[in-house]
Amino acid sequence: MDIMKTFSLEGKVALVTGAAYGIGFAIAQSYAEAGAKIAFNCRSQENMDKAMAEYKKLGIDAKGYICDVTKEDEVQKMVEEIERELGTVDILVNNAGIIKRIPMIEMTVEQFKEVIDIDLNAPFIMAKAVIPSMLKKGHGKIINVCSMMSELGRETVSAYAAAKGGLKMLTKNIASEYGEYNIQCNGIGPGYIATPQTAPLRERQEDGLRHPFDRFIISKTPAARWGTPEDLMGPAIFLASDASNFVNGQILYVDGGILAYIGKQPE
């Protein structure tokens, strides 16, 4: 047995939602380097053009599709186009998501529903669209991008935590329902990742000190740093490859140890 070959994605078709930047882009990049053909979606042409330029810089021949993953008809059309142009989807990564940081009693029902729609309903719609072809092919990998909020609560993220907690259980249920057909569904749970979106929280203050939230995260993380998108590449490849064929219904937290740590004793 060539153990390194079990981590190869050579010839596989990977669909990564919301892979125009950040975590999704890093996962797609890692899959391309492991040999997979890459498909991804955006909701706007502007983001699509920016993403395609970035993929081309890296020499990745990614295929981009304009698609709102909360719309079942658009998702079905996208999956059919991918199957015609690249082949059956072997790997689905449900990465697209949003967060609204609003105190619960100030959040409208519409705002709550919007987060649930993108962060939980969309992964259901996406999985539903690719599973039939996975069943015919006899294998498939579904990876849901969960969160530490799949396990923990925190101020102002009631909708996000509800969605990510639900996504954890959707992951387990897909594994339970389709595991016998050689379909593995697992989650990857990023910790606090240094991306352009979190950059303002990591900027030094005028007095030279770290941002209060930055200090908070460092103090809660045994690794004593923020994660990087690159930290997610290896775990994402593992969950997409044959190396994880007997791993199903699990959430792999890539968080620098936050969930294992009670925190430092006050001095």
C-alpha positions in Angstrom: 0.0 0.0 0.0 1.3 3.4 -1.0 0.1 5.5 1.9 0.9 8.8 0.2 -1.4 7.9 -2.7 -4.3 7.6 -0.3 -4.0 11.4 0.2 -4.0 12.1 -3.6 -7.0 13.8 -5.2 -5.8 13.1 -8.7 -8.7 13.1 -11.2 -11.3 14.0 -8.6 -13.8 16.8 -9.1 -14.2 19.1 -6.1 -16.9 21.7 -5.7 -16.2 24.3 -3.1 -18.9 26.8 -2.4 -18.0 30.4 -1.6 -14.4 29.8 -2.6 -13.7 33.3 -4.0 -11.5 34.2 -1.1 -10.5 33.3 2.5 -11.0 29.7 3.8 -12.8 28.5 0.8 -10.1 29.7 -1.6 -7.4 28.1 0.5 -9.2 24.7 0.5 -9.8 24.9 -3.2 -6.1 25.8 -3.7 -5.0 22.8 -1.6 -7.3 20.5 -3.6 -5.9 21.7 -6.9 -2.3 21.1 -5.6 -3.5 17.5 -4.6 -4.6 16.9 -8.2 -8.4 17.7 -8.2 -10.4 19.7 -10.7 -11.9 22.7 -9.0 -15.3 24.2 -9.3 -16.7 27.0 -7.2 -19.5 29.4 -7.1 -20.1 33.1 -6.5 -23.3 35.1 -6.2 -21.9 38.1 -8.2 -19.9 38.6 -11.3 -17.6 41.1 -9.6 -16.5 38.6 -7.0 -16.2 35.9 -9.7 -13.8 38.1 -11.8 -11.6 38.8 -8.8 -11.5 35.1 -7.8 -10.7 33.9 -11.3 -7.8 36.4 -11.5 -6.4 35.0 -8.2 -6.8 31.4 -9.3 -5.0 32.2 -12.6 -2.1 33.8 -10.7 -1.6 30.4 -9.0 -1.9 28.5 -12.3 -5.2 26.9 -11.2 -7.7 26.2 -14.0 -10.8 26.6 -11.8 -14.3 26.7 -13.2 -16.5 29.4 -11.7 -20.3 29.4 -11.7 -22.7 32.2 -10.7 -25.1 30.6 -8.3 -27.0 31.4 -5.2 -26.7 28.3 -3.0 -29.9 29.0 -1.2 -31.9 28.6 -4.5 -32.5 24.9 -5.2 -33.1 25.4 -9.0 -29.9 27.4 -9.4 -27.9 24.7 -7.5 -29.3 21.9 -9.6 -28.4 23.8 -12.8 -24.9 24.4 -11.5 -24.3 20.8 -10.6 -25.6 19.6 -14.0 -23.2 22.1 -15.7 -20.3 20.8 -13.6 -21.1 17.2 -14.5 -21.2 18.1 -18.2 -18.0 20.2 -18.1 -15.8 18.4 -15.5 -17.5 15.2 -14.4 -19.4 14.0 -11.4 -18.7 15.8 -8.2 -16.6 13.6 -6.0 -16.0 16.2 -3.3 -18.4 18.8 -2.0 -17.2 21.4 0.5 -20.1 23.5 1.9 -18.1 26.6 2.8 -20.3 29.5 1.8 -21.6 31.3 4.9 -22.3 34.6 6.7 -22.4 35.9 10.2 -24.4 38.7 11.7 -23.1 40.0 15.0 -26.3 41.4 16.6 -27.6 41.0 20.1 -30.5 38.4 20.0 -33.2 40.8 21.2 -32.2 43.3 18.6 -32.0 40.8 15.7 -35.0 40.7 13.4 -36.6 37.4 12.4 -35.6 38.2 8.8 -32.0 38.6 9.8 -32.1 35.3 11.7 -33.6 33.5 8.8 -31.0 34.9 6.4 -28.2 33.4 8.4 -30.0 30.1 8.7 -30.7 30.0 5.0 -27.1 30.5 3.9 -25.3 28.6 6.7 -27.7 25.6 7.2 -30.3 25.4 4.4 -27.8 25.9 1.6 -25.6 22.9 2.7 -28.7 20.7 2.8 -29.6 21.9 -0.8 -26.1 21.4 -2.0 -25.8 17.9 -0.5 -29.2 16.9 -1.9 -28.0 17.9 -5.3 -24.8 15.9 -5.4 -25.7 12.8 -3.5 -27.7 11.1 -6.3 -24.6 11.0 -8.6 -22.4 10.0 -5.7 -24.7 7.0 -5.1 -24.5 6.0 -8.8 -20.7 6.3 -8.7 -20.3 4.4 -5.5 -18.4 7.0 -3.5 -18.4 10.6 -2.4 -17.0 13.1 0.2 -19.1 15.9 1.7 -17.3 18.3 4.0 -19.3 20.9 5.9 -17.4 23.9 7.2 -18.7 24.1 10.8 -17.4 26.3 13.5 -16.4 26.4 17.2 -19.9 27.9 17.4 -21.1 24.3 16.6 -20.1 23.6 20.2 -20.1 27.0 22.0 -22.2 30.0 22.4 -21.1 33.6 22.4 -22.7 37.0 22.6 -24.3 38.4 19.5 -24.1 35.3 17.4 -27.4 33.5 18.1 -28.3 32.9 14.5 -24.8 31.8 13.5 -24.5 29.4 16.5 -27.9 27.9 15.8 -27.0 27.4 12.1 -23.6 25.9 12.8 -24.9 23.6 15.6 -27.6 22.5 13.1 -24.9 21.9 10.5 -23.0 19.7 12.8 -26.1 17.5 13.2 -26.8 17.6 9.5 -23.3 16.3 9.0 -23.9 13.4 11.4 -27.2 12.6 9.8 -25.9 12.5 6.2 -23.1 10.1 7.4 -25.8 8.0 9.1 -28.1 7.9 6.1 -25.5 7.4 3.3 -22.5 5.8 5.0 -23.4 2.3 3.7 -23.1 3.7 0.2 -19.4 4.7 0.6 -20.3 8.3 1.1 -18.5 10.1 3.9 -19.8 13.3 5.4 -17.6 15.1 7.9 -17.2 18.6 9.2 -14.2 20.8 9.6 -14.3 23.4 12.3 -12.0 26.4 11.9 -10.8 28.3 14.9 -10.1 32.0 14.6 -8.5 32.4 11.3 -6.4 35.4 10.1 -8.2 36.6 6.9 -8.9 40.0 5.4 -12.2 39.9 7.2 -10.6 39.6 10.6 -7.7 42.0 9.9 -9.3 45.0 11.8 -9.4 42.8 14.9 -5.7 42.1 14.7 -4.5 45.7 14.0 -2.3 47.3 16.6 -3.9 50.1 18.5 -2.7 53.7 18.6 -0.9 52.9 21.9 0.9 50.0 20.2 -1.1 47.4 22.1 -3.1 44.5 20.6 -6.7 45.0 19.8 -8.8 43.8 22.9 -10.4 41.0 20.8 -6.9 40.0 19.5 -5.7 39.7 23.1 -8.7 37.7 24.0 -8.2 35.1 21.2 -4.5 34.8 21.9 -5.2 34.2 25.6 -7.8 31.5 24.8 -5.7 29.7 22.2 -3.0 27.2 23.5 -1.1 27.8 20.2 -1.0 31.5 21.2 -1.8 32.7 17.7 -4.5 33.0 15.1 -4.8 30.3 12.6 -4.1 30.8 8.9 -6.0 29.5 5.9 -3.0 27.3 5.2 -3.6 25.6 8.6 -6.8 24.2 7.1 -5.3 22.7 4.0 -4.0 19.5 5.4 -7.1 18.6 7.3 -9.3 19.5 4.3 -7.2 17.2 2.1 -7.5 14.4 4.6 -11.2 14.6 4.8 -11.5 14.7 1.0 -9.1 11.8 0.3 -9.3 8.0 0.5 -7.2 8.3 3.7 -10.5 9.1 5.5 -12.7 6.4 4.0 -13.5 5.0 7.5 -14.0 8.4 9.1 -17.7 9.5 9.0 -19.9 11.9 10.9 -17.0 13.6 12.7 -16.1 17.2 13.1 -12.4 18.0 12.9 -11.7 21.2 14.8 -8.7 23.1 13.6 -8.6 25.7 16.3 -5.2 25.7 17.9 -6.6 23.9 20.9 -9.3 26.4 22.0 -12.0 23.8 22.6 -9.7 21.8 24.8 -8.6 24.7 27.0 -10.4 26.2 30.0 -8.2 29.4 29.9 -5.5 30.9 32.0 -5.9 31.4 35.7 -6.3 35.1 36.5 -3.1 36.6 38.0 
